[in-house]
mmCIF file of C-alpha atoms in Angstrom:
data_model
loop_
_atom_site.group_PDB
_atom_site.id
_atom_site.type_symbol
_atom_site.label_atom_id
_atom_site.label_comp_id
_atom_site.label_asym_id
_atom_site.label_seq_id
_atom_site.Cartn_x
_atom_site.Cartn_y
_atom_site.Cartn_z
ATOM 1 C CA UNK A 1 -88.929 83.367 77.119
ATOM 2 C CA UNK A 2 -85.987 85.772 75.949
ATOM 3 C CA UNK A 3 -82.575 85.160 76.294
ATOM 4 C CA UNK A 4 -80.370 87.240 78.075
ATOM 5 C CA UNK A 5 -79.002 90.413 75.382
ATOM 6 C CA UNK A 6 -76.772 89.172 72.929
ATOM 7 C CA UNK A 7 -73.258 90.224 72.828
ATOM 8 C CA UNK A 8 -71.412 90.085 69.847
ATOM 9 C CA UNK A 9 -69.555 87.552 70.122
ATOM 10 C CA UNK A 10 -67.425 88.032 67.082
ATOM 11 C CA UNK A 11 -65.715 91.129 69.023
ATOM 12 C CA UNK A 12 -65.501 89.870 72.564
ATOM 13 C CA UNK A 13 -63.742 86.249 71.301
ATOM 14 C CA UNK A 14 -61.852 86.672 68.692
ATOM 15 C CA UNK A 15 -59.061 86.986 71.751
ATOM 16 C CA UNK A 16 -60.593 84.910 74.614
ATOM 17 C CA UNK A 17 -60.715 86.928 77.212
ATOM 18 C CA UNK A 18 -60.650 84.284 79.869
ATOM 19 C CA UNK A 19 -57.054 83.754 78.572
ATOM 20 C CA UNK A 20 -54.490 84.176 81.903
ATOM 21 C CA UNK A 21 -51.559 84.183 80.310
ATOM 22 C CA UNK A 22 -49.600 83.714 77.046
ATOM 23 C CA UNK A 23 -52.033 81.271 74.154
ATOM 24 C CA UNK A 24 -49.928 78.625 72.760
ATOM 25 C CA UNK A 25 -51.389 79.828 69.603
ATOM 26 C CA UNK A 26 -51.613 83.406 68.177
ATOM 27 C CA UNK A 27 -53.466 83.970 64.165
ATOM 28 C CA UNK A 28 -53.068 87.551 63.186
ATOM 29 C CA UNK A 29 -54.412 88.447 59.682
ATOM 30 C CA UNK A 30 -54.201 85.580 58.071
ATOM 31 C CA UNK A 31 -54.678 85.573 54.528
ATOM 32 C CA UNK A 32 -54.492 82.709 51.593
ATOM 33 C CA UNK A 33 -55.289 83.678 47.957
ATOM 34 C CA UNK A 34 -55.122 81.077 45.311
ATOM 35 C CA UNK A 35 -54.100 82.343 42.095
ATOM 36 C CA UNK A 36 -52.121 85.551 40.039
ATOM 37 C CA UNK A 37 -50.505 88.444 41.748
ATOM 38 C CA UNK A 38 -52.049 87.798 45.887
ATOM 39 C CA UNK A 39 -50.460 90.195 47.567
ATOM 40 C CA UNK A 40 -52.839 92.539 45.312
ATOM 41 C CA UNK A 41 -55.769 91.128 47.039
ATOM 42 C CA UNK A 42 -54.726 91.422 50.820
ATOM 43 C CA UNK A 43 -56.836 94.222 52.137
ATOM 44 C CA UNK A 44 -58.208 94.991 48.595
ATOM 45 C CA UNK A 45 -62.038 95.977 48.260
ATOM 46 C CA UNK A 46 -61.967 93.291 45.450
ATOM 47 C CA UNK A 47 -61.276 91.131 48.245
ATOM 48 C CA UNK A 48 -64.934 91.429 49.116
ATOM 49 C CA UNK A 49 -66.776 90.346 45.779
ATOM 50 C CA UNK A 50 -68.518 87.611 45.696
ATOM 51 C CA UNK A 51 -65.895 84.381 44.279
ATOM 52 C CA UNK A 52 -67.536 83.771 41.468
ATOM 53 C CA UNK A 53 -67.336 87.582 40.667
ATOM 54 C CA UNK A 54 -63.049 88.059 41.807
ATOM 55 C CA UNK A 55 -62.748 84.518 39.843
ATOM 56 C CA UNK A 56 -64.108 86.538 36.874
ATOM 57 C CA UNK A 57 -61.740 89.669 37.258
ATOM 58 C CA UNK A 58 -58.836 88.213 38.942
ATOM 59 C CA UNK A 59 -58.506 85.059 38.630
ATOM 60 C CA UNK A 60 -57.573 84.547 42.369
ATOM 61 C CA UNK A 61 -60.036 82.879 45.094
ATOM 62 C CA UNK A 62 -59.404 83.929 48.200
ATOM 63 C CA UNK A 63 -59.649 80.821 51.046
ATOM 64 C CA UNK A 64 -58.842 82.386 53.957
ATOM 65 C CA UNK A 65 -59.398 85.919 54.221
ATOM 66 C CA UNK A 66 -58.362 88.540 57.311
ATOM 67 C CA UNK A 67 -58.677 85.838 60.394
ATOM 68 C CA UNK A 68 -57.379 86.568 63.858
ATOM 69 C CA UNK A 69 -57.795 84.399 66.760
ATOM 70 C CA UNK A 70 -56.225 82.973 69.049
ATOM 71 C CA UNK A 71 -56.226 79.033 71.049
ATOM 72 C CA UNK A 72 -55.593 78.981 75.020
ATOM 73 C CA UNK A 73 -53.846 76.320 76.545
ATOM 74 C CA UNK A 74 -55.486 73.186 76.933
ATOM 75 C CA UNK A 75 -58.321 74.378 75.300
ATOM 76 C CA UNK A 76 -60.251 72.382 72.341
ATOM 77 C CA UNK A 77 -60.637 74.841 69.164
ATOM 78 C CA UNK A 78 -62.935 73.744 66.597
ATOM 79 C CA UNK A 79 -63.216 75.272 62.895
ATOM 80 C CA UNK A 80 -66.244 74.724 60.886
ATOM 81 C CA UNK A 81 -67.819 75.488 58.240
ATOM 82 C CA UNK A 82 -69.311 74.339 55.027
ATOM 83 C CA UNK A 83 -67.124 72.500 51.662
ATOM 84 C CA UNK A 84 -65.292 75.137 50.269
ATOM 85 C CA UNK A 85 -66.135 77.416 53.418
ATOM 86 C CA UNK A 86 -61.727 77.315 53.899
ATOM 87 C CA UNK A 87 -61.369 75.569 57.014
ATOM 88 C CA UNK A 88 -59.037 72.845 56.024
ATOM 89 C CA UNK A 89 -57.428 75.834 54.020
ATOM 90 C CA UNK A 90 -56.852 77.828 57.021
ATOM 91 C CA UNK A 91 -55.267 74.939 58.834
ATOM 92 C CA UNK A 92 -52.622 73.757 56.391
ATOM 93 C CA UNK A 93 -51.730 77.357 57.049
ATOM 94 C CA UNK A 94 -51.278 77.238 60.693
ATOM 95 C CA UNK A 95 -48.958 74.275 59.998
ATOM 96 C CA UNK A 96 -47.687 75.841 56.927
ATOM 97 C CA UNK A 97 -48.297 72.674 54.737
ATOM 98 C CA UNK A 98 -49.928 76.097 52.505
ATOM 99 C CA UNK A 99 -47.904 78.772 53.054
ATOM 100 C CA UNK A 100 -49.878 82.353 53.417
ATOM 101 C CA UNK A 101 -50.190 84.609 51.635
ATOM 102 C CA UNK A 102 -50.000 87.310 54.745
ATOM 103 C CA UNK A 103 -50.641 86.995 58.130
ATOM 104 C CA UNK A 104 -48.866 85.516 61.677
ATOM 105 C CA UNK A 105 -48.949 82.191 63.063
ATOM 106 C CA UNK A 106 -47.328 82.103 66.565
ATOM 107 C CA UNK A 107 -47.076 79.059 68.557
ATOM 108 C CA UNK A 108 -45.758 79.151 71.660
ATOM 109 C CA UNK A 109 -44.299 82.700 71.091
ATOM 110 C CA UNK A 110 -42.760 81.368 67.654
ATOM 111 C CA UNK A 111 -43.366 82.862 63.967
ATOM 112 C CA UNK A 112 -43.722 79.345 62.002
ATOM 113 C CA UNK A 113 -45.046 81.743 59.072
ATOM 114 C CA UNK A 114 -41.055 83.817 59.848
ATOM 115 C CA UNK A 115 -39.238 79.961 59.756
ATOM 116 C CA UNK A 116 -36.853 78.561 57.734
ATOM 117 C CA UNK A 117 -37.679 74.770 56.212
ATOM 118 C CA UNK A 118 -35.501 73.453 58.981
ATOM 119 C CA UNK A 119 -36.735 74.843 61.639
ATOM 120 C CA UNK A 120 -40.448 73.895 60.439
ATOM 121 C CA UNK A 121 -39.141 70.272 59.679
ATOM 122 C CA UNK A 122 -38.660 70.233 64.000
ATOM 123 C CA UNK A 123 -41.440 71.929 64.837
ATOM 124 C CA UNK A 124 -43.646 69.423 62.868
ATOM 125 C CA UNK A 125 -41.587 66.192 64.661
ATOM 126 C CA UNK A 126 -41.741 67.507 68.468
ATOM 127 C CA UNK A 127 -44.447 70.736 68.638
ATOM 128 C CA UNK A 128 -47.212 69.433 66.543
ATOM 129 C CA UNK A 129 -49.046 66.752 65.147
ATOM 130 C CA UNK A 130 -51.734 66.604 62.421
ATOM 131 C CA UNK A 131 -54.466 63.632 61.846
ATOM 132 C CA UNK A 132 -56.202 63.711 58.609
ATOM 133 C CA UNK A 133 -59.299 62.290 57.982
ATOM 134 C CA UNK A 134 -57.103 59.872 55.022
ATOM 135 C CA UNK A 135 -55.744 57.805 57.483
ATOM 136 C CA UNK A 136 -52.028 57.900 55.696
ATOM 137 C CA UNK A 137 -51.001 54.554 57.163
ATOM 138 C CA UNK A 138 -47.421 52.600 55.820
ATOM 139 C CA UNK A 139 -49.522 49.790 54.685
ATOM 140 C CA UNK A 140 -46.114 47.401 54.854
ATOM 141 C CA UNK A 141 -45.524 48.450 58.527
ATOM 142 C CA UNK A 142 -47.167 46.847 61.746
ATOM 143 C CA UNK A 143 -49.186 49.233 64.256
ATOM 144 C CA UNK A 144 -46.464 49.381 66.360
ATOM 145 C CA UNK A 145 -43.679 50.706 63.396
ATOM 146 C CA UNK A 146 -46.980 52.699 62.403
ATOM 147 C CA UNK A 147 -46.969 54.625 65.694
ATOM 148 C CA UNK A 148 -43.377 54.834 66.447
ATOM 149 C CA UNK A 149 -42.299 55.955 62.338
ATOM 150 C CA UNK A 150 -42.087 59.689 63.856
ATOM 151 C CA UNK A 151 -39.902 58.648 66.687
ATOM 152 C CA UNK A 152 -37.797 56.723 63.952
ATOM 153 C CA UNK A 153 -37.821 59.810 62.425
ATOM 154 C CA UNK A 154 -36.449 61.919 65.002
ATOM 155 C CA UNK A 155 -33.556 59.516 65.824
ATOM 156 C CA UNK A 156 -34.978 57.260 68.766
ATOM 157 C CA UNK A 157 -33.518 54.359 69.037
ATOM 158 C CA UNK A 158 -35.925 51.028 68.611
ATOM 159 C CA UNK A 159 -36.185 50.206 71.946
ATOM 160 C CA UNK A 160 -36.802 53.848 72.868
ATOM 161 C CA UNK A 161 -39.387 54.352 70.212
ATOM 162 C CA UNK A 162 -41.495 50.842 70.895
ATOM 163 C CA UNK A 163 -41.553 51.734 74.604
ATOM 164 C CA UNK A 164 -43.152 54.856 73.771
ATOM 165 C CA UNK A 165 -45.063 53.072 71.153
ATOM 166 C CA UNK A 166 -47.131 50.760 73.620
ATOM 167 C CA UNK A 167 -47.440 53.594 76.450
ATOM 168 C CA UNK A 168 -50.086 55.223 73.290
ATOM 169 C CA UNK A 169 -51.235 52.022 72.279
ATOM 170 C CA UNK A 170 -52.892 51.462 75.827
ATOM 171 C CA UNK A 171 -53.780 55.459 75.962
ATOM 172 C CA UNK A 172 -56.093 54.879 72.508
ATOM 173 C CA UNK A 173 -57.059 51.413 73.355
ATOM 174 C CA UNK A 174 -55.393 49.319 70.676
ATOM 175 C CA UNK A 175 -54.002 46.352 73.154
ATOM 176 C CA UNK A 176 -53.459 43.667 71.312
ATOM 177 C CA UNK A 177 -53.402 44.824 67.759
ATOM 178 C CA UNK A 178 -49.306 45.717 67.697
ATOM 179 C CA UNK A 179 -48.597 43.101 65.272
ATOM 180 C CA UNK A 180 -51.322 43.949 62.985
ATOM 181 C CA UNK A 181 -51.065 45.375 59.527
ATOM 182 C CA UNK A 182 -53.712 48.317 58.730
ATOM 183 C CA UNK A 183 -55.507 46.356 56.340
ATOM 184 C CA UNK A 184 -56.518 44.554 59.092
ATOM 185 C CA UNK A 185 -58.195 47.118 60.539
ATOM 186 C CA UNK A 186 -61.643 48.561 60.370
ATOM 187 C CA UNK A 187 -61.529 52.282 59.733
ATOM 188 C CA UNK A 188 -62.452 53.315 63.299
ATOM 189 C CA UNK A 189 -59.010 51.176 64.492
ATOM 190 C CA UNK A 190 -56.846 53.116 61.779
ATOM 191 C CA UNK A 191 -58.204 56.303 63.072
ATOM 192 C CA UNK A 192 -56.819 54.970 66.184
ATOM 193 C CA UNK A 193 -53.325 53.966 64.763
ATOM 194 C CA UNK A 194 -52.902 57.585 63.471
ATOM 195 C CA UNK A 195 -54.112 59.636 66.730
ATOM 196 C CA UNK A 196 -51.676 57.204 68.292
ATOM 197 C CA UNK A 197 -48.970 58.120 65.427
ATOM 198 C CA UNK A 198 -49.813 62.121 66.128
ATOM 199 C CA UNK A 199 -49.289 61.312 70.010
ATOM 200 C CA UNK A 200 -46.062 59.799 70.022
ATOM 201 C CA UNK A 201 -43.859 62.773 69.936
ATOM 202 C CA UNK A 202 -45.528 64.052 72.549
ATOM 203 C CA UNK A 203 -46.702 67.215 70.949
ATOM 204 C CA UNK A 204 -47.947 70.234 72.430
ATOM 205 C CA UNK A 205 -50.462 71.376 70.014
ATOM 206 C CA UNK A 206 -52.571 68.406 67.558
ATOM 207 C CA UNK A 207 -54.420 69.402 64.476
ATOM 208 C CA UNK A 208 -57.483 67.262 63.105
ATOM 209 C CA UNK A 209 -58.578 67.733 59.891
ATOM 210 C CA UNK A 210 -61.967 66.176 59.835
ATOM 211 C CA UNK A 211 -60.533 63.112 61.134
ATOM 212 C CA UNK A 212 -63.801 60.990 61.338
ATOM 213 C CA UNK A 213 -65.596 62.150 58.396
ATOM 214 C CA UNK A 214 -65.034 59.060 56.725
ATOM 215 C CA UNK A 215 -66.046 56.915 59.376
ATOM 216 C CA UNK A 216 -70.063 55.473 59.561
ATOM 217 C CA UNK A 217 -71.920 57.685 62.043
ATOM 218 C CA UNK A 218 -71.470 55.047 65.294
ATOM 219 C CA UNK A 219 -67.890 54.779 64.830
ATOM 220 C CA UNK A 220 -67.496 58.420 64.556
ATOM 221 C CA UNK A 221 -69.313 58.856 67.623
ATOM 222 C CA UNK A 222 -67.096 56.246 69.458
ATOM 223 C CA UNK A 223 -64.175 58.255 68.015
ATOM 224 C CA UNK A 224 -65.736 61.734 69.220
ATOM 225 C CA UNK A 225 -66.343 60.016 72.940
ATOM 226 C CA UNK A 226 -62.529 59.034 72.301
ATOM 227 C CA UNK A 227 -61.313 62.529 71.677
ATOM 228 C CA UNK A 228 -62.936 63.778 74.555
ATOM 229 C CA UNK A 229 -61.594 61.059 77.019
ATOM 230 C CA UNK A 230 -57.744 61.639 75.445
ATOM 231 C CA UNK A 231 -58.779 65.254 75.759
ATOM 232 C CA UNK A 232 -59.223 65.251 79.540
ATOM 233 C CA UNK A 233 -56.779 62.638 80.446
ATOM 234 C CA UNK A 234 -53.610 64.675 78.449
ATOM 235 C CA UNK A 235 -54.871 68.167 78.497
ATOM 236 C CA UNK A 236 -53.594 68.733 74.927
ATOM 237 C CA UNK A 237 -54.390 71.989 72.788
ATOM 238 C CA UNK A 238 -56.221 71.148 70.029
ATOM 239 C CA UNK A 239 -57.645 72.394 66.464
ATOM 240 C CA UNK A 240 -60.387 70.165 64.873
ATOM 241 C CA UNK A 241 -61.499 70.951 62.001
ATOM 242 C CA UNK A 242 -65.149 69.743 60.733
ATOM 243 C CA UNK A 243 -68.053 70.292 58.769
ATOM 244 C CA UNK A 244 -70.636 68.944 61.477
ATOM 245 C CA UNK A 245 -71.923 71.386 63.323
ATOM 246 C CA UNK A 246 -73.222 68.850 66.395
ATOM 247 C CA UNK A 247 -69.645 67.323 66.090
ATOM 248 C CA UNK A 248 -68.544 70.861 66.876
ATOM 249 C CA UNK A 249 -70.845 71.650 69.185
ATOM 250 C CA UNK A 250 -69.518 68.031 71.205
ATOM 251 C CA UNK A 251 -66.396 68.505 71.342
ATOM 252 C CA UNK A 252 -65.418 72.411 71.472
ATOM 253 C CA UNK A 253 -64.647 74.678 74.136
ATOM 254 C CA UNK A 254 -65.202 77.470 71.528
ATOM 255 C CA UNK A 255 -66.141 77.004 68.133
ATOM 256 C CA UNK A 256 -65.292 79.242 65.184
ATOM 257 C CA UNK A 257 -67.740 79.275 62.056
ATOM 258 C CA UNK A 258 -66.371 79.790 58.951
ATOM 259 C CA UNK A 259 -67.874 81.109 55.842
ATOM 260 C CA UNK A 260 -66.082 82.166 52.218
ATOM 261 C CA UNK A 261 -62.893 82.278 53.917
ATOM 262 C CA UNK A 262 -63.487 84.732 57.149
ATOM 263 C CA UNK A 263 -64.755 83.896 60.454
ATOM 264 C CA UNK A 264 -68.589 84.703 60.876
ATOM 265 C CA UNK A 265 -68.439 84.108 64.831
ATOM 266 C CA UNK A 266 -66.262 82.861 67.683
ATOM 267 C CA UNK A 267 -67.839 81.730 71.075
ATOM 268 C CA UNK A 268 -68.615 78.934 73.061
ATOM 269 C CA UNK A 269 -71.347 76.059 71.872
ATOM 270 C CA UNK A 270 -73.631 77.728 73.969
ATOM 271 C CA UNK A 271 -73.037 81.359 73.225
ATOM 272 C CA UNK A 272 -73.527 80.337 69.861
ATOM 273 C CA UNK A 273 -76.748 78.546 69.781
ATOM 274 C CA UNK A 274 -78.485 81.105 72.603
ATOM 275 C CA UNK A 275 -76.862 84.388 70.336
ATOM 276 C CA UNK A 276 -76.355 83.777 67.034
ATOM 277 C CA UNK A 277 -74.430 86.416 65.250
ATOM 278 C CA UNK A 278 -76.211 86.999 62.103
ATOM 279 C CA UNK A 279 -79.366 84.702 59.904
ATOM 280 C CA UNK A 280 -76.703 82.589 58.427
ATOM 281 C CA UNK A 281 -75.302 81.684 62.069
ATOM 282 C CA UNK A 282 -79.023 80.845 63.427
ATOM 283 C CA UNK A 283 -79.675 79.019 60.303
ATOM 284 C CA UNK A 284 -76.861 76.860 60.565
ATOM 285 C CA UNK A 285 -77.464 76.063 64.263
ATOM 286 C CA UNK A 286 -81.077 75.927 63.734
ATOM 287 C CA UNK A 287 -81.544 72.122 63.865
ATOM 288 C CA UNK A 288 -79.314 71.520 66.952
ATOM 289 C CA UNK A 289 -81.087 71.179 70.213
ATOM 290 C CA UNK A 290 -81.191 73.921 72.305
ATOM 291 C CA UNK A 291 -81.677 72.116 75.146
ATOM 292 C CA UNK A 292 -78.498 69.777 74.596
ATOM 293 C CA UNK A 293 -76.177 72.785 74.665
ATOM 294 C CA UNK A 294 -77.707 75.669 77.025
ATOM 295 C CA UNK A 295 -76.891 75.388 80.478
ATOM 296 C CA UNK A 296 -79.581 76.566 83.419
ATOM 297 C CA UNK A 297 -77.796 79.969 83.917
ATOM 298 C CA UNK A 298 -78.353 80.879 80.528
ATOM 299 C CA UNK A 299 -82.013 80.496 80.929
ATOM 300 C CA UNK A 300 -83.262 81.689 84.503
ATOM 301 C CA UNK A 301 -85.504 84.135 84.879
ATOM 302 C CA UNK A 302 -86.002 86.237 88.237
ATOM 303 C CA UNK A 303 -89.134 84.600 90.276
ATOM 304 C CA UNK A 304 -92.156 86.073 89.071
ATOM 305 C CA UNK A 305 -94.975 87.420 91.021
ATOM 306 C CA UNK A 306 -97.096 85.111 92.803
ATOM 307 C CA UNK A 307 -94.510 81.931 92.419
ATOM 308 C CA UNK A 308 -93.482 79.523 94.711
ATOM 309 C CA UNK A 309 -89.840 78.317 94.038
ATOM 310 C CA UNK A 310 -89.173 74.738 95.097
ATOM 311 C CA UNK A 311 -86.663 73.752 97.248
ATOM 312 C CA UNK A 312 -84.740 71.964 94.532
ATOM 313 C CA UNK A 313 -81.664 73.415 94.080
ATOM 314 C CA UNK A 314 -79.466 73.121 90.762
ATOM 315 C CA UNK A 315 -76.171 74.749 89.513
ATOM 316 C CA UNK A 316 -76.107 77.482 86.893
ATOM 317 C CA UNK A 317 -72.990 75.283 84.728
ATOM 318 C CA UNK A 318 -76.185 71.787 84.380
ATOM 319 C CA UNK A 319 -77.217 71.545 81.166
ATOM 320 C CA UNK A 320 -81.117 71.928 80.211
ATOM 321 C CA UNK A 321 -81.026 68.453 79.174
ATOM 322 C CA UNK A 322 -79.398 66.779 82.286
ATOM 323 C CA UNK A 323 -82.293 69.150 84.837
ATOM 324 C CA UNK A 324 -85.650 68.404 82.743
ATOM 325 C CA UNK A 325 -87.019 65.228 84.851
ATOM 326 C CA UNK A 326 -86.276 67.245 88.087
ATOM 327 C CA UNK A 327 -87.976 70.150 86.526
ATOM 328 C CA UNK A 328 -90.761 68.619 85.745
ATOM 329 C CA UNK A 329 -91.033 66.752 88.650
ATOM 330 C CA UNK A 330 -90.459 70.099 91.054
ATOM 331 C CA UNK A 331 -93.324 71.393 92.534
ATOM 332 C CA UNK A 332 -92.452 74.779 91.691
ATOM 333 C CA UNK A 333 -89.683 76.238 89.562
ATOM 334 C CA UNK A 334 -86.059 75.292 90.699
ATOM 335 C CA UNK A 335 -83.525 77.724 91.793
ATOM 336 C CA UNK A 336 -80.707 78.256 89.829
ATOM 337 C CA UNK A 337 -77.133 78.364 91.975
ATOM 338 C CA UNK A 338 -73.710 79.428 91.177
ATOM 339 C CA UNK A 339 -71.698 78.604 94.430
ATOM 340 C CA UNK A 340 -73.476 80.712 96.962
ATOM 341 C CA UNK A 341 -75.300 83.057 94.404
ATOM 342 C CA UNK A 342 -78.772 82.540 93.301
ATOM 343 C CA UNK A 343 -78.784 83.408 89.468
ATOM 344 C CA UNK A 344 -82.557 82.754 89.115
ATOM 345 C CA UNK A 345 -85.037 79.976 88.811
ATOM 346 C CA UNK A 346 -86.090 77.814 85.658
ATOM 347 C CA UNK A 347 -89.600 76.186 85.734
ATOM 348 C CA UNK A 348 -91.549 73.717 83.773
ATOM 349 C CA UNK A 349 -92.877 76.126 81.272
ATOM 350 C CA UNK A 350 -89.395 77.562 80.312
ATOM 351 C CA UNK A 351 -88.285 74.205 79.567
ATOM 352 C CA UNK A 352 -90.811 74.108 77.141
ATOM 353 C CA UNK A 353 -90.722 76.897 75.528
ATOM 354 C CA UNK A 354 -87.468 76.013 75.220
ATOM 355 C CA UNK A 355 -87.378 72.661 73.846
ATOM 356 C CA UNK A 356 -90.165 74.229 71.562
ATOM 357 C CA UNK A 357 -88.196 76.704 69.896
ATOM 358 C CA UNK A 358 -89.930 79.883 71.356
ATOM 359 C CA UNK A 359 -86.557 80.776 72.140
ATOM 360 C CA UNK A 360 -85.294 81.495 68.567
#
């Protein structure tokens, strides 16, 4: 069963076209070389040799090379990539804990790459937060002094700053662990603590650095389901960067795959997995279910000769997964809705090929 034709994705999302207005961020030629003499390197054809190969001539590795995008409002934008692919490179940029070696950064309309250190020292206690995957905890300090340290920080008085403290505590779920010290904690409640810490200020972007990758698989799934709820309850924009492809694929509105410092492809989860870009992008997103991420409009078909469609109904946005039973259960193939538009029909057989692979 093919898939609708491809677009290429890396030229249609680089700048999300369903933005409406203004991102709240803005990454224009970004570039971070490691090593003697970068500025040589920006734009350089030696830029384009293999690492091993520029390590050998220059002595420079480049670690983020050439990347423009940009992050909507709201939206949930996740880097990936492979170790060493430059992901968490490319996002001590955007906060400038690595400063670049040439590019923009604009968030909300504001150079941080143009900023002096004092002006960057604000923007990092009221803009933006970051949670690392080392949780970073004061060991010596309670949960509560844990979360409210950046309010201390910015001048809040205690009162002020434990208020504030317990309105997060009950938004991540920690009731009844204020007085605790970290070591107390199992790793999934410091992760906790320190999304708690990042949401204090109130920030309007957070970045995650592969916050759960040191967590055992079921707590990082608790923590993923727990990113999603804060996600949808706050509305925060977000950057999470991870090597997991199905942790991507979870939580993104658009994902951006990373490889030797430049992004391969931008798109949705399921514009990746039904177009992949190039061999290396279908490769990598070989072993994630199709079904899990491809909705119904992706897959219907125009009725073909001969078929009865059920009366079953469905709408184009369910997921492959969610319709199978009433698939298979339909007498016919189902038709596929978007509000008042019929986009197709999806049958038995598709579903299988499908879940088969035929579509790869």
């Amino acid at each position: 069963m093919p898939l609708p034709a491809a677009r290429d994705w890396r030229a249609a999302s680089v700048h999300n076209p369903s933005m409406s207005a203004a991102p709240t961020i803005r990454v224009e030629g970004l570039w971070k070389v490691f090593g003697p003499h970068p500025q040589r390197l920006v734009g350089s054809p030696d830029a384009d040799l293999s690492r091993s190969e520029l390590r050998t001539r220059t002595g420079c590795t480049v670690a983020v090379k050439d990347v423009t995008f940009d992050v909507a409002a709201g939206e949930v934008f996740v880097v990936m990539g492979l170790s060493g692919s430059g992901k968490s490179t490319l996002v001590r940029c955007l906060t400038r804990l690595v400063d670049p070696t040439a590019g923009r950064v604009w968030l909300g309309g504001e150079d941080i790459v143009a900023v002096g250190s004092s002006r960057l020292r604000h923007l990092r206690r009221t803009k933006f937060s970051m949670v690392f995957q080392h949780f970073g905890l004061l060991p010596h300090r309670r949960v509560i002094d844990n979360i409210a340290y950046a309010l201390e920080v910015n001048g809040a008085a205690r009162d002020v700053r434990h208020a504030r403290a317990h309105e997060v505590i009950a938004l991540v779920g920690l009731q009844g662990y204020e007085q605790a010290f970290p070591e107390q904690l199992s790793g999934g409640m410091q992760q906790r603590v320190g999304l708690a810490r990042a949401l204090a200020v109130d920030p309007e972007v957070l970045f995650l650095d592969e916050p759960f990758s040191a967590l055992d698989p079921l707590i990082r799934r608790d923590m993923q389901t727990e990113v999603r709820r804060l996600h949808r309850d706050l509305g925060k924009t977000m950057v999470f960067i991870t090597h997991d492809l199905a942790e991507a694929m979870k939580l993104g509105d658009r994902v951006a795959i990373m490889r030797d410092g430049a992004i391969v492809q931008i798109g949705t989860p399921e514009e990746i997995i039904a177009h992949p870009v190039d061999d290396y992008v279908a490769d990598f997103t070989r072993d994630i279910p199709a079904s899990h991420v491809l909705s119904l409009g992706t897959i219907a078909r125009p009725l073909a000769t001969g078929e009865q469609a059920a009366e079953v109904a469905l709408p184009a946005a369910t997921i492959v997964r969610d319709a199978t039973a009433t698939i298979l259960a339909a007498d016919g193939p189902i038709r596929v809705v978007d509000g008042t538009t019929e986009k197709g029909v999806v049958g038995a057989t598709d579903v299988l090929r499908l879940i088969s692979g035929e579509h790869r």
